[in-house]
Short mmCIF file of C-alpha atoms in Angstrom, two decimals:
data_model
loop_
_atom_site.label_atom_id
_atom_site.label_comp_id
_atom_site.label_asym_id
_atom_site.label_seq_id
_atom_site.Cartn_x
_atom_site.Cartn_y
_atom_site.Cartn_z
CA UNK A 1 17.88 -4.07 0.39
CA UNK A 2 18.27 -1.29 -1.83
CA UNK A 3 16.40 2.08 -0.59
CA UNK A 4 14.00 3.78 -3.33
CA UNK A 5 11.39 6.00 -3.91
CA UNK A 6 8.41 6.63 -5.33
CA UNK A 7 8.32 9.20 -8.38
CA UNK A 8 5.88 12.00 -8.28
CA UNK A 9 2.08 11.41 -8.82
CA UNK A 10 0.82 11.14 -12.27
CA UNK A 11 -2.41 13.12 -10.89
CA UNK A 12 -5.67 11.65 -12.96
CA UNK A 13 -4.54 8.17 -14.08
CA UNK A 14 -6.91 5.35 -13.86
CA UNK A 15 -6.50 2.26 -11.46
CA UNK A 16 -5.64 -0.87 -13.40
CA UNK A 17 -7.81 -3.71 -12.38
CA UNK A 18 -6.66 -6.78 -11.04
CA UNK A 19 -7.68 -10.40 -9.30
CA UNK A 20 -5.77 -11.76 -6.58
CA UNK A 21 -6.03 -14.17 -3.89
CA UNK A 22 -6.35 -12.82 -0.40
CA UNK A 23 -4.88 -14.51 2.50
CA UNK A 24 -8.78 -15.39 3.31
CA UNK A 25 -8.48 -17.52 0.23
CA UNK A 26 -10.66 -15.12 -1.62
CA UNK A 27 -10.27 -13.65 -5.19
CA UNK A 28 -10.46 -9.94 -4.92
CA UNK A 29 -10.65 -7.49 -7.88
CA UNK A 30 -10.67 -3.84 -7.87
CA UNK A 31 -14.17 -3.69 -7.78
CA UNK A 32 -14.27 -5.42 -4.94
CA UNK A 33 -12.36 -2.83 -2.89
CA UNK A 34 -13.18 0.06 -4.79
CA UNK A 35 -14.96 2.75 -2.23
CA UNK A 36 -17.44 5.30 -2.17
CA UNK A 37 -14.87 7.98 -1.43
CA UNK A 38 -11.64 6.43 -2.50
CA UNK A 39 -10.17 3.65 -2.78
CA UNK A 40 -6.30 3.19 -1.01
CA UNK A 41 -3.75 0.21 -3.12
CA UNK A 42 -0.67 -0.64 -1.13
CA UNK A 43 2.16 -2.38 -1.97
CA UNK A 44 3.85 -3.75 1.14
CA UNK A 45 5.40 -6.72 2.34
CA UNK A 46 6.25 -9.05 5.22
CA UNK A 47 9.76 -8.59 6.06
CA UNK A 48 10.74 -4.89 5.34
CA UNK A 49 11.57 -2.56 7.85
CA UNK A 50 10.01 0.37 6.15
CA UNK A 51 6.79 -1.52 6.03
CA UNK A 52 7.24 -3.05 9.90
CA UNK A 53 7.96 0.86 10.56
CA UNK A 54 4.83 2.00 9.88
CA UNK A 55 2.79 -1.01 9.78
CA UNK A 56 0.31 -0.20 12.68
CA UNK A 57 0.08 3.25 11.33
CA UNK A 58 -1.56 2.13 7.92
CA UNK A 59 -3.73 -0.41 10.41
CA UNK A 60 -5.29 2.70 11.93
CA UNK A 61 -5.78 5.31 9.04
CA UNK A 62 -7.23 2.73 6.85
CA UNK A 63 -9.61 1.97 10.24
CA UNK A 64 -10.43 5.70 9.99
CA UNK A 65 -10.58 5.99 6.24
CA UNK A 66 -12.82 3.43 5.89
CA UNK A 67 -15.47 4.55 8.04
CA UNK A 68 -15.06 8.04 5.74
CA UNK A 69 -16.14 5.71 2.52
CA UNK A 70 -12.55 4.74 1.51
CA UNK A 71 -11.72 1.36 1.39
CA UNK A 72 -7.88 -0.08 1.51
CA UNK A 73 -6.52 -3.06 0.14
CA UNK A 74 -2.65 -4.38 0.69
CA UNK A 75 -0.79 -5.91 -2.47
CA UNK A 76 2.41 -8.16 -1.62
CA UNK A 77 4.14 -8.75 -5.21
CA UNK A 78 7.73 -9.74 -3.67
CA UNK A 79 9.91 -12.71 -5.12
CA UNK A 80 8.66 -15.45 -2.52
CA UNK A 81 11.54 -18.04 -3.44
CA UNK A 82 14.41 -15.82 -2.49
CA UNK A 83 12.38 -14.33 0.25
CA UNK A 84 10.81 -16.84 2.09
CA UNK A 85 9.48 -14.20 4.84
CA UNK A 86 6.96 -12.99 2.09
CA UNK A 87 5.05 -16.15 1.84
CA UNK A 88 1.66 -16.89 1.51
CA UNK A 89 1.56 -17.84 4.95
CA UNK A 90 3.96 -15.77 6.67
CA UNK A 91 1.30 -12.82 4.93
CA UNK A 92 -1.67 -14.59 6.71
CA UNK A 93 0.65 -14.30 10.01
CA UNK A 94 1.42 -11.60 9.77
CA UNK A 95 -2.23 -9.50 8.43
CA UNK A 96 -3.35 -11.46 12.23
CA UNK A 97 -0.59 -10.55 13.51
CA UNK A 98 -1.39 -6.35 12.79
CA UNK A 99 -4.78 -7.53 13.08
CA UNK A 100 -5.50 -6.03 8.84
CA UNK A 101 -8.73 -4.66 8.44
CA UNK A 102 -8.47 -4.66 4.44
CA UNK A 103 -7.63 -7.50 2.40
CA UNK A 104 -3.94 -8.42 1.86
CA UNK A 105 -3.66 -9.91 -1.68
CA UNK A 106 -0.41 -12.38 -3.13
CA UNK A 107 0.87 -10.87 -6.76
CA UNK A 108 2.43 -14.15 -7.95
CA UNK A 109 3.67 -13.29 -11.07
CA UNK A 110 4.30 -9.49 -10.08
CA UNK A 111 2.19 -8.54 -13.45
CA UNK A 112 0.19 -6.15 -11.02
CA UNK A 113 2.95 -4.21 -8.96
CA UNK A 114 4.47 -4.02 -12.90
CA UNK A 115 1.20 -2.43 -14.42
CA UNK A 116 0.57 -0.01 -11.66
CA UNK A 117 4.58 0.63 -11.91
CA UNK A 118 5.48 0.13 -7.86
CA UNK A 119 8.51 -0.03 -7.20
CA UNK A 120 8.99 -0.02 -3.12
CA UNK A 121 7.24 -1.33 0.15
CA UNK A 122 5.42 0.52 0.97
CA UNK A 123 4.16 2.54 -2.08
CA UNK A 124 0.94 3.57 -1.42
CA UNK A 125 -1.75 4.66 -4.58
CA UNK A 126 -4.48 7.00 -3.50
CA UNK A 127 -7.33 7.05 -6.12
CA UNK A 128 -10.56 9.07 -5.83
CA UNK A 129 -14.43 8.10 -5.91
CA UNK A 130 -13.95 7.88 -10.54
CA UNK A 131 -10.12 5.79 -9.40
CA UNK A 132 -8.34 8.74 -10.47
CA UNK A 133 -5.00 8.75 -8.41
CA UNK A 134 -4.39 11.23 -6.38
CA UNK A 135 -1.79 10.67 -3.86
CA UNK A 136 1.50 8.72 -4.29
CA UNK A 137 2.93 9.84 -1.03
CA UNK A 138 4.59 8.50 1.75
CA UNK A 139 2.78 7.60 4.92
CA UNK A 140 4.27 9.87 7.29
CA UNK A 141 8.01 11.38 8.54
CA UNK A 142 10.16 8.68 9.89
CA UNK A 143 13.46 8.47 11.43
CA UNK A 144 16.03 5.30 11.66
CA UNK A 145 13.13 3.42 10.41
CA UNK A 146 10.67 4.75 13.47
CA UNK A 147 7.83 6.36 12.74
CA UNK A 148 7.87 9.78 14.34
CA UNK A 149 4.70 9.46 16.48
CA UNK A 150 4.46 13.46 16.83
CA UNK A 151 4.17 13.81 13.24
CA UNK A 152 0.89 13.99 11.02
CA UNK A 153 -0.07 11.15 8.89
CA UNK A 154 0.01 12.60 5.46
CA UNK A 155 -1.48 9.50 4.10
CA UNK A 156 -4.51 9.68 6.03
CA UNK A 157 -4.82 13.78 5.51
CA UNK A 158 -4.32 13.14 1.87
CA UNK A 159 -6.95 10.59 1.23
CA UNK A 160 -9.41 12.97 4.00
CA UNK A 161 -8.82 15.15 1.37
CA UNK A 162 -9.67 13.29 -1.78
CA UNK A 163 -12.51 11.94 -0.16
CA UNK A 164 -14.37 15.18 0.32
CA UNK A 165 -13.01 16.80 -2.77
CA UNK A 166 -11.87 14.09 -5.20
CA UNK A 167 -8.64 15.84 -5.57
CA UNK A 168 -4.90 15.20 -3.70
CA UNK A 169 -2.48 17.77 -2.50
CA UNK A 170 -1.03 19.30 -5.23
CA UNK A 171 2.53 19.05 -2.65
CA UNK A 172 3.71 15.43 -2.12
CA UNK A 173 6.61 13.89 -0.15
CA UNK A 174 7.02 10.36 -2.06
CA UNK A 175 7.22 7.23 -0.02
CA UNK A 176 10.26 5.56 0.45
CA UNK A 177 11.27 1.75 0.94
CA UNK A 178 13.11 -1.45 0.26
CA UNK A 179 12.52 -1.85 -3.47
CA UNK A 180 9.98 -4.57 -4.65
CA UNK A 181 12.10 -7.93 -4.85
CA UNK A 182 11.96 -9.15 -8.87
CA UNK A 183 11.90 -12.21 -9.73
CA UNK A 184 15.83 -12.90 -11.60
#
């Protein structure tokens, strides 16, 4: 597990579409998740503990984003062979598990976590209502891998925020994670 972060926002760039299969056994595009308000891409995986950190917290913004017109959708782009805990079916496990209310898509050959340039779990991509991004923050303040309940969810204040005004905060704290597992 090596520790990275995200690098600041690049503030207007488009969202690259894509087609994946969902653990409902459903090919989902960008279009298909795109929102009225904004549209939330995560890249997260099984078996992190940044991701397992938080998970429940990105279960219940994206519950409150999208009934603000923003729609979420979870992209898991890890090496499968070397890390077995990120297979197809440990994802459908474990989106019933946190009980995902957004689809949770395989990246197979990693060609989409390379075009949108992710490089941890989780990395999330905020785009507004034209899929300008916006936000390429972290989620909230954590501690020893614990999400610091107390604290605000940045994620879910940023994308408030470019859902009424199409624009992110101009002040971003980037994410921070186990970094996407390449294929060798």
């Amino acid at each position: 597990m090596t520790l990275t972060k995200t690098p600041i926002c690049n503030f207007g760039e488009k969202a690259k579409n894509f087609s994946l299969m969902s653990t409902e056994n459903k090919k989902i595009s960008l279009n298909d998740i795109s929102g009225n308000n904004g549209t939330l891409i995560m890249f997260i995986c099984n078996h992190c503990p940044y991701v397992k950190a938080v998970i429940n917290d990105i279960v219940n913004d994206c519950k409150i984003l999208l009934k603000e017109g923003i729609k979420s959708v979870a992209i898991m782009s890890n090496d499968t062979v070397n890390y077995p805990e990120d297979s197809f079916d440990n994802m459908i496990k474990f989106s019933k598990e946190h009980n995902f209310i957004f689809p949770y898509l395989i990246d197979k050959d990693q060609s989409v976590a390379k075009n949108y340039e992710a490089v941890c779990t989780p990395d999330f991509f905020g785009y507004n209502n034209n899929l300008e991004l916006q936000y390429r923050g972290r989620i909230r303040d954590t501690k020893n891998n614990k999400s610091k309940k107390n604290s605000e969810s940045e994620l879910l204040s940023a994308m408030r925020l470019i859902g009424r005004s199409g624009k992110g905060p101009k002040d971003q704290i980037p994410s921070m994670g186990c970094n996407i597992k390449w294929f060798k």
